[in-house]
Short mmCIF file of N, CA and C and ligand atoms in Angstrom, two decimals:
data_model
loop_
_atom_site.label_atom_id
_atom_site.label_comp_id
_atom_site.label_asym_id
_atom_site.label_seq_id
_atom_site.Cartn_x
_atom_site.Cartn_y
_atom_site.Cartn_z
N MET A 433 0.81 -1.19 0.00
CA MET A 433 0.00 0.00 0.00
C MET A 433 0.86 1.26 0.00
N ALA A 434 1.98 1.22 0.75
CA ALA A 434 2.88 2.38 0.76
C ALA A 434 3.46 2.60 -0.63
N ARG A 435 3.69 1.51 -1.37
CA ARG A 435 4.24 1.65 -2.72
C ARG A 435 3.21 2.31 -3.64
N ARG A 436 1.96 1.89 -3.50
CA ARG A 436 0.90 2.49 -4.31
C ARG A 436 0.86 4.00 -4.06
N ALA A 437 1.07 4.41 -2.82
CA ALA A 437 1.01 5.83 -2.45
C ALA A 437 2.33 6.53 -2.69
N LYS A 438 3.30 5.81 -3.26
CA LYS A 438 4.65 6.35 -3.46
C LYS A 438 5.24 6.84 -2.13
N ASN A 439 4.85 6.17 -1.06
CA ASN A 439 5.36 6.46 0.28
C ASN A 439 5.03 7.88 0.73
N ARG A 440 3.91 8.39 0.25
CA ARG A 440 3.48 9.74 0.63
C ARG A 440 2.05 9.71 1.17
N CYS A 441 1.79 10.70 2.02
CA CYS A 441 0.43 10.88 2.50
C CYS A 441 -0.45 11.16 1.29
N GLU A 442 -1.55 10.43 1.18
CA GLU A 442 -2.39 10.57 -0.01
C GLU A 442 -3.34 11.76 0.08
N TYR A 443 -3.25 12.52 1.18
CA TYR A 443 -4.02 13.75 1.29
C TYR A 443 -3.14 14.98 1.09
N CYS A 444 -2.04 15.05 1.81
CA CYS A 444 -1.23 16.28 1.75
C CYS A 444 0.07 16.10 0.98
N GLY A 445 0.41 14.89 0.59
CA GLY A 445 1.61 14.66 -0.22
C GLY A 445 2.90 14.56 0.57
N LEU A 446 2.83 14.65 1.89
CA LEU A 446 4.04 14.57 2.72
C LEU A 446 4.73 13.22 2.52
N SER A 447 6.06 13.27 2.42
CA SER A 447 6.83 12.04 2.25
C SER A 447 7.05 11.35 3.60
N GLN A 448 6.86 10.04 3.62
CA GLN A 448 7.14 9.27 4.84
C GLN A 448 8.64 9.29 5.15
N ILE A 449 9.43 9.40 4.10
CA ILE A 449 10.89 9.43 4.29
C ILE A 449 11.25 10.67 5.10
N GLY A 450 11.97 10.47 6.16
CA GLY A 450 12.39 11.60 6.97
C GLY A 450 11.42 11.90 8.11
N GLN A 451 10.26 11.26 8.12
CA GLN A 451 9.30 11.46 9.21
C GLN A 451 9.50 10.34 10.23
N ALA A 452 9.61 10.72 11.49
CA ALA A 452 9.85 9.72 12.53
C ALA A 452 8.63 8.83 12.74
N ALA A 453 7.45 9.42 12.71
CA ALA A 453 6.23 8.65 12.99
C ALA A 453 5.77 7.93 11.74
N THR A 454 5.48 6.66 11.90
CA THR A 454 4.99 5.87 10.78
C THR A 454 3.59 6.33 10.40
N PHE A 455 3.37 6.52 9.12
CA PHE A 455 2.07 6.98 8.64
C PHE A 455 0.97 5.97 8.97
N HIS A 456 -0.22 6.46 9.08
CA HIS A 456 -1.38 5.61 9.38
C HIS A 456 -1.98 5.04 8.11
N VAL A 457 -2.69 3.94 8.28
CA VAL A 457 -3.52 3.41 7.20
C VAL A 457 -4.93 3.93 7.48
N ASP A 458 -5.36 4.84 6.64
CA ASP A 458 -6.65 5.50 6.81
C ASP A 458 -7.75 4.71 6.11
N HIS A 459 -8.87 4.54 6.82
CA HIS A 459 -10.07 4.02 6.16
C HIS A 459 -10.77 5.24 5.55
N VAL A 460 -10.79 5.34 4.22
CA VAL A 460 -11.36 6.51 3.58
C VAL A 460 -12.82 6.67 4.01
N LEU A 461 -13.59 5.61 3.85
CA LEU A 461 -14.91 5.56 4.48
C LEU A 461 -14.67 4.89 5.83
N PRO A 462 -14.86 5.64 6.91
CA PRO A 462 -14.50 5.11 8.23
C PRO A 462 -15.21 3.80 8.56
N GLN A 463 -14.56 3.00 9.37
CA GLN A 463 -15.17 1.74 9.80
C GLN A 463 -16.49 2.01 10.53
N SER A 464 -16.55 3.14 11.24
CA SER A 464 -17.77 3.48 11.97
C SER A 464 -18.94 3.75 11.03
N ALA A 465 -18.63 4.02 9.76
CA ALA A 465 -19.67 4.27 8.75
C ALA A 465 -19.82 3.06 7.82
N GLY A 466 -19.22 1.94 8.21
CA GLY A 466 -19.35 0.73 7.41
C GLY A 466 -18.21 0.51 6.43
N GLY A 467 -17.19 1.35 6.50
CA GLY A 467 -16.05 1.21 5.60
C GLY A 467 -15.28 -0.07 5.90
N GLU A 468 -14.96 -0.80 4.85
CA GLU A 468 -14.28 -2.08 5.03
C GLU A 468 -12.77 -1.93 4.91
N THR A 469 -12.07 -2.93 5.45
CA THR A 469 -10.61 -2.96 5.37
C THR A 469 -10.22 -3.65 4.08
N LEU A 470 -10.43 -2.95 2.99
CA LEU A 470 -10.10 -3.44 1.66
C LEU A 470 -9.22 -2.40 0.99
N MET A 471 -8.37 -2.84 0.08
CA MET A 471 -7.44 -1.91 -0.57
C MET A 471 -8.16 -0.69 -1.15
N GLU A 472 -9.34 -0.89 -1.71
CA GLU A 472 -10.03 0.25 -2.35
C GLU A 472 -10.62 1.22 -1.34
N ASN A 473 -10.51 0.89 -0.04
CA ASN A 473 -10.99 1.82 0.98
C ASN A 473 -9.86 2.28 1.90
N LEU A 474 -8.63 1.96 1.56
CA LEU A 474 -7.50 2.32 2.42
C LEU A 474 -6.59 3.33 1.73
N ALA A 475 -6.04 4.22 2.54
CA ALA A 475 -5.11 5.21 2.01
C ALA A 475 -4.02 5.45 3.03
N LEU A 476 -2.83 5.75 2.55
CA LEU A 476 -1.73 6.10 3.44
C LEU A 476 -1.92 7.56 3.84
N ALA A 477 -1.88 7.82 5.14
CA ALA A 477 -2.09 9.19 5.62
C ALA A 477 -1.07 9.52 6.69
N CYS A 478 -0.50 10.73 6.60
CA CYS A 478 0.42 11.17 7.64
C CYS A 478 -0.37 11.34 8.94
N ILE A 479 0.34 11.40 10.04
CA ILE A 479 -0.34 11.48 11.34
C ILE A 479 -1.23 12.72 11.41
N HIS A 480 -0.71 13.84 10.92
CA HIS A 480 -1.44 15.11 10.92
C HIS A 480 -2.79 14.95 10.21
N CYS A 481 -2.77 14.46 9.00
CA CYS A 481 -4.01 14.32 8.23
C CYS A 481 -4.91 13.25 8.83
N SER A 482 -4.31 12.16 9.26
CA SER A 482 -5.09 11.05 9.81
C SER A 482 -5.88 11.49 11.04
N LEU A 483 -5.21 12.23 11.95
CA LEU A 483 -5.89 12.64 13.18
C LEU A 483 -6.97 13.68 12.90
N ARG A 484 -6.71 14.56 11.93
CA ARG A 484 -7.72 15.58 11.62
C ARG A 484 -8.90 14.99 10.86
N LYS A 485 -8.62 14.02 10.03
CA LYS A 485 -9.72 13.42 9.27
C LYS A 485 -10.58 12.57 10.18
N GLY A 486 -9.95 11.72 10.99
CA GLY A 486 -10.72 10.87 11.88
C GLY A 486 -11.82 10.15 11.14
N ALA A 487 -13.03 10.26 11.63
CA ALA A 487 -14.17 9.57 11.02
C ALA A 487 -14.96 10.50 10.10
N ARG A 488 -14.37 11.63 9.74
CA ARG A 488 -15.10 12.59 8.89
C ARG A 488 -15.17 12.10 7.45
N VAL A 489 -16.25 12.39 6.80
CA VAL A 489 -16.38 12.11 5.37
C VAL A 489 -16.80 13.38 4.63
N GLN A 490 -17.20 14.41 5.39
CA GLN A 490 -17.63 15.67 4.78
C GLN A 490 -16.98 16.84 5.50
N ALA A 491 -16.94 17.95 4.81
CA ALA A 491 -16.46 19.19 5.44
C ALA A 491 -17.04 20.36 4.65
N ARG A 492 -16.89 21.53 5.23
CA ARG A 492 -17.43 22.73 4.61
C ARG A 492 -16.42 23.33 3.63
N ASP A 493 -16.88 23.65 2.45
CA ASP A 493 -16.04 24.37 1.49
C ASP A 493 -15.93 25.81 1.99
N PRO A 494 -14.73 26.27 2.34
CA PRO A 494 -14.60 27.61 2.92
C PRO A 494 -15.02 28.72 1.95
N GLN A 495 -15.07 28.43 0.68
CA GLN A 495 -15.44 29.46 -0.31
C GLN A 495 -16.95 29.64 -0.40
N THR A 496 -17.68 28.55 -0.33
CA THR A 496 -19.14 28.63 -0.50
C THR A 496 -19.91 28.36 0.78
N GLY A 497 -19.25 27.77 1.78
CA GLY A 497 -19.93 27.42 3.02
C GLY A 497 -20.75 26.15 2.92
N ARG A 498 -20.76 25.54 1.75
CA ARG A 498 -21.55 24.32 1.56
C ARG A 498 -20.76 23.10 2.03
N SER A 499 -21.49 22.14 2.57
CA SER A 499 -20.87 20.90 3.03
C SER A 499 -20.70 19.96 1.84
N VAL A 500 -19.51 19.47 1.66
CA VAL A 500 -19.21 18.55 0.55
C VAL A 500 -18.42 17.37 1.10
N ARG A 501 -18.33 16.31 0.32
CA ARG A 501 -17.55 15.16 0.77
C ARG A 501 -16.06 15.50 0.68
N LEU A 502 -15.28 14.77 1.47
CA LEU A 502 -13.83 14.94 1.43
C LEU A 502 -13.26 14.22 0.21
N PHE A 503 -12.05 14.59 -0.14
CA PHE A 503 -11.31 13.94 -1.22
C PHE A 503 -11.20 12.44 -0.93
N HIS A 504 -11.42 11.63 -1.94
CA HIS A 504 -11.33 10.16 -1.82
C HIS A 504 -10.13 9.70 -2.64
N PRO A 505 -9.03 9.34 -1.97
CA PRO A 505 -7.80 9.00 -2.71
C PRO A 505 -7.95 7.85 -3.70
N ARG A 506 -8.91 6.97 -3.47
CA ARG A 506 -9.07 5.82 -4.37
C ARG A 506 -9.95 6.14 -5.57
N GLU A 507 -10.88 7.06 -5.40
CA GLU A 507 -11.85 7.31 -6.47
C GLU A 507 -11.66 8.63 -7.18
N ASP A 508 -10.97 9.57 -6.53
CA ASP A 508 -10.77 10.89 -7.13
C ASP A 508 -9.37 11.03 -7.68
N SER A 509 -9.24 11.88 -8.67
CA SER A 509 -7.93 12.21 -9.21
C SER A 509 -7.36 13.39 -8.41
N TRP A 510 -6.19 13.19 -7.84
CA TRP A 510 -5.57 14.23 -7.01
C TRP A 510 -5.41 15.53 -7.81
N ASN A 511 -4.93 15.40 -9.03
CA ASN A 511 -4.67 16.59 -9.84
C ASN A 511 -5.94 17.33 -10.26
N GLN A 512 -7.05 16.66 -10.18
CA GLN A 512 -8.31 17.31 -10.53
C GLN A 512 -8.79 18.23 -9.39
N HIS A 513 -8.30 17.98 -8.17
CA HIS A 513 -8.79 18.74 -7.02
C HIS A 513 -7.75 19.67 -6.39
N PHE A 514 -6.47 19.41 -6.67
CA PHE A 514 -5.41 20.17 -5.99
C PHE A 514 -4.35 20.66 -6.96
N ARG A 515 -3.73 21.78 -6.58
CA ARG A 515 -2.55 22.29 -7.28
C ARG A 515 -1.56 22.80 -6.25
N TRP A 516 -0.28 22.61 -6.52
CA TRP A 516 0.75 23.19 -5.66
C TRP A 516 0.97 24.63 -6.05
N MET A 517 0.99 25.51 -5.04
CA MET A 517 1.37 26.90 -5.23
C MET A 517 2.57 27.10 -4.31
N ALA A 518 3.76 26.80 -4.84
CA ALA A 518 4.98 26.77 -4.03
C ALA A 518 4.78 25.77 -2.88
N PHE A 519 4.76 26.26 -1.62
CA PHE A 519 4.66 25.32 -0.49
C PHE A 519 3.21 25.10 -0.06
N ARG A 520 2.30 25.85 -0.66
CA ARG A 520 0.90 25.73 -0.27
C ARG A 520 0.14 24.86 -1.26
N LEU A 521 -0.77 24.06 -0.71
CA LEU A 521 -1.65 23.29 -1.55
C LEU A 521 -2.92 24.10 -1.75
N LYS A 522 -3.34 24.21 -3.00
CA LYS A 522 -4.54 24.99 -3.32
C LYS A 522 -5.62 24.04 -3.80
N GLY A 523 -6.80 24.21 -3.27
CA GLY A 523 -7.94 23.41 -3.72
C GLY A 523 -8.57 24.10 -4.92
N ILE A 524 -8.75 23.36 -5.99
CA ILE A 524 -9.33 23.96 -7.20
C ILE A 524 -10.77 23.49 -7.41
N THR A 525 -11.28 22.72 -6.48
CA THR A 525 -12.69 22.32 -6.49
C THR A 525 -13.20 22.47 -5.05
N ALA A 526 -14.51 22.37 -4.90
CA ALA A 526 -15.09 22.44 -3.55
C ALA A 526 -14.53 21.31 -2.69
N ILE A 527 -14.39 20.13 -3.26
CA ILE A 527 -13.85 18.97 -2.53
C ILE A 527 -12.40 19.25 -2.12
N GLY A 528 -11.62 19.79 -3.03
CA GLY A 528 -10.23 20.12 -2.73
C GLY A 528 -10.13 21.15 -1.61
N ARG A 529 -10.90 22.22 -1.73
CA ARG A 529 -10.86 23.29 -0.70
C ARG A 529 -11.32 22.77 0.65
N ALA A 530 -12.40 21.99 0.67
CA ALA A 530 -12.93 21.47 1.94
C ALA A 530 -11.93 20.53 2.59
N THR A 531 -11.27 19.70 1.79
CA THR A 531 -10.30 18.74 2.33
C THR A 531 -9.10 19.48 2.91
N ILE A 532 -8.60 20.46 2.19
CA ILE A 532 -7.45 21.23 2.69
C ILE A 532 -7.80 21.92 4.00
N ASP A 533 -8.99 22.50 4.06
CA ASP A 533 -9.41 23.21 5.25
C ASP A 533 -9.61 22.24 6.42
N ALA A 534 -10.31 21.15 6.19
CA ALA A 534 -10.63 20.20 7.27
C ALA A 534 -9.38 19.54 7.83
N LEU A 535 -8.43 19.22 6.95
CA LEU A 535 -7.22 18.52 7.38
C LEU A 535 -6.09 19.50 7.72
N SER A 536 -6.36 20.79 7.55
CA SER A 536 -5.36 21.82 7.86
C SER A 536 -4.03 21.50 7.16
N VAL A 537 -4.16 21.25 5.88
CA VAL A 537 -3.03 20.77 5.08
C VAL A 537 -1.96 21.85 4.86
N ASN A 538 -2.33 23.12 5.06
CA ASN A 538 -1.34 24.20 4.91
C ASN A 538 -0.97 24.79 6.27
N SER A 539 -0.90 23.93 7.28
CA SER A 539 -0.51 24.38 8.61
C SER A 539 0.93 24.88 8.57
N SER A 540 1.32 25.65 9.57
CA SER A 540 2.69 26.16 9.59
C SER A 540 3.69 25.01 9.62
N GLU A 541 3.34 23.92 10.30
CA GLU A 541 4.24 22.76 10.33
C GLU A 541 4.43 22.19 8.93
N HIS A 542 3.35 22.09 8.19
CA HIS A 542 3.45 21.56 6.82
C HIS A 542 4.32 22.47 5.96
N LEU A 543 4.15 23.78 6.10
CA LEU A 543 4.92 24.71 5.27
C LEU A 543 6.41 24.59 5.59
N ILE A 544 6.74 24.43 6.87
CA ILE A 544 8.15 24.30 7.26
C ILE A 544 8.72 22.99 6.71
N ILE A 545 7.97 21.91 6.87
CA ILE A 545 8.45 20.61 6.37
C ILE A 545 8.63 20.67 4.85
N ARG A 546 7.68 21.30 4.15
CA ARG A 546 7.81 21.40 2.68
C ARG A 546 9.04 22.20 2.29
N GLY A 547 9.39 23.19 3.12
CA GLY A 547 10.61 23.94 2.86
C GLY A 547 11.84 23.05 2.91
N PHE A 548 11.90 22.17 3.92
CA PHE A 548 13.01 21.22 4.01
C PHE A 548 12.95 20.21 2.87
N GLU A 549 11.75 19.75 2.57
CA GLU A 549 11.57 18.77 1.49
C GLU A 549 12.06 19.35 0.16
N LYS A 550 11.82 20.63 -0.04
CA LYS A 550 12.25 21.29 -1.29
C LYS A 550 13.77 21.22 -1.40
N LYS A 551 14.44 21.48 -0.29
CA LYS A 551 15.92 21.44 -0.29
C LYS A 551 16.42 20.04 -0.61
N LEU A 552 15.64 19.06 -0.22
CA LEU A 552 16.00 17.65 -0.48
C LEU A 552 15.43 17.16 -1.80
N ARG A 553 14.83 18.07 -2.55
CA ARG A 553 14.22 17.77 -3.86
C ARG A 553 13.08 16.76 -3.75
N ARG A 554 12.39 16.81 -2.62
CA ARG A 554 11.23 15.93 -2.45
C ARG A 554 9.92 16.71 -2.53
N HIS A 555 10.04 18.03 -2.76
CA HIS A 555 8.84 18.85 -2.92
C HIS A 555 9.04 19.79 -4.10
N PRO A 556 8.03 19.99 -4.95
CA PRO A 556 6.75 19.30 -4.89
C PRO A 556 6.89 17.84 -5.32
N PRO A 557 5.98 17.00 -4.86
CA PRO A 557 6.03 15.59 -5.25
C PRO A 557 5.96 15.47 -6.77
N THR A 558 6.73 14.59 -7.32
CA THR A 558 6.67 14.40 -8.78
C THR A 558 5.77 13.22 -9.09
N GLY A 559 5.00 13.37 -10.12
CA GLY A 559 4.09 12.31 -10.52
C GLY A 559 3.19 11.91 -9.39
N HIS A 560 2.74 12.93 -8.64
CA HIS A 560 2.02 12.65 -7.40
C HIS A 560 0.68 11.99 -7.65
N LEU A 561 0.50 10.82 -7.09
CA LEU A 561 -0.77 10.12 -6.95
C LEU A 561 -1.61 10.16 -8.20
ZN1 ZN B 728 -0.98 14.33 5.26
#
């Protein structure tokens, strides 16, 4: 599964390499909502994204205020919902914006880590997801 994700968080793109904490295996549809432990429902998630996502499946699009579903790494195309703007991830759809906001993907910690990743040529992710 880590290979499928190219060893990166499938929400924020953070590389597992260089991170002390082992990334979580996220149930995209939470087990509490009937999500099964099958490859098509699992995603690699960094601790930050995993803890913020928890059992959530929806969030508010900060631009429209409407509640939309979160990004689904197995069913959605990452590039259709997100774009890198230097160290910041930009949502280009309601789903992208809501996911970034809910998971706090542009936290100061993420921006600092992306700065280091850039120096190591690991940011932006190439051929991401
Ligand atoms: Zn993440």
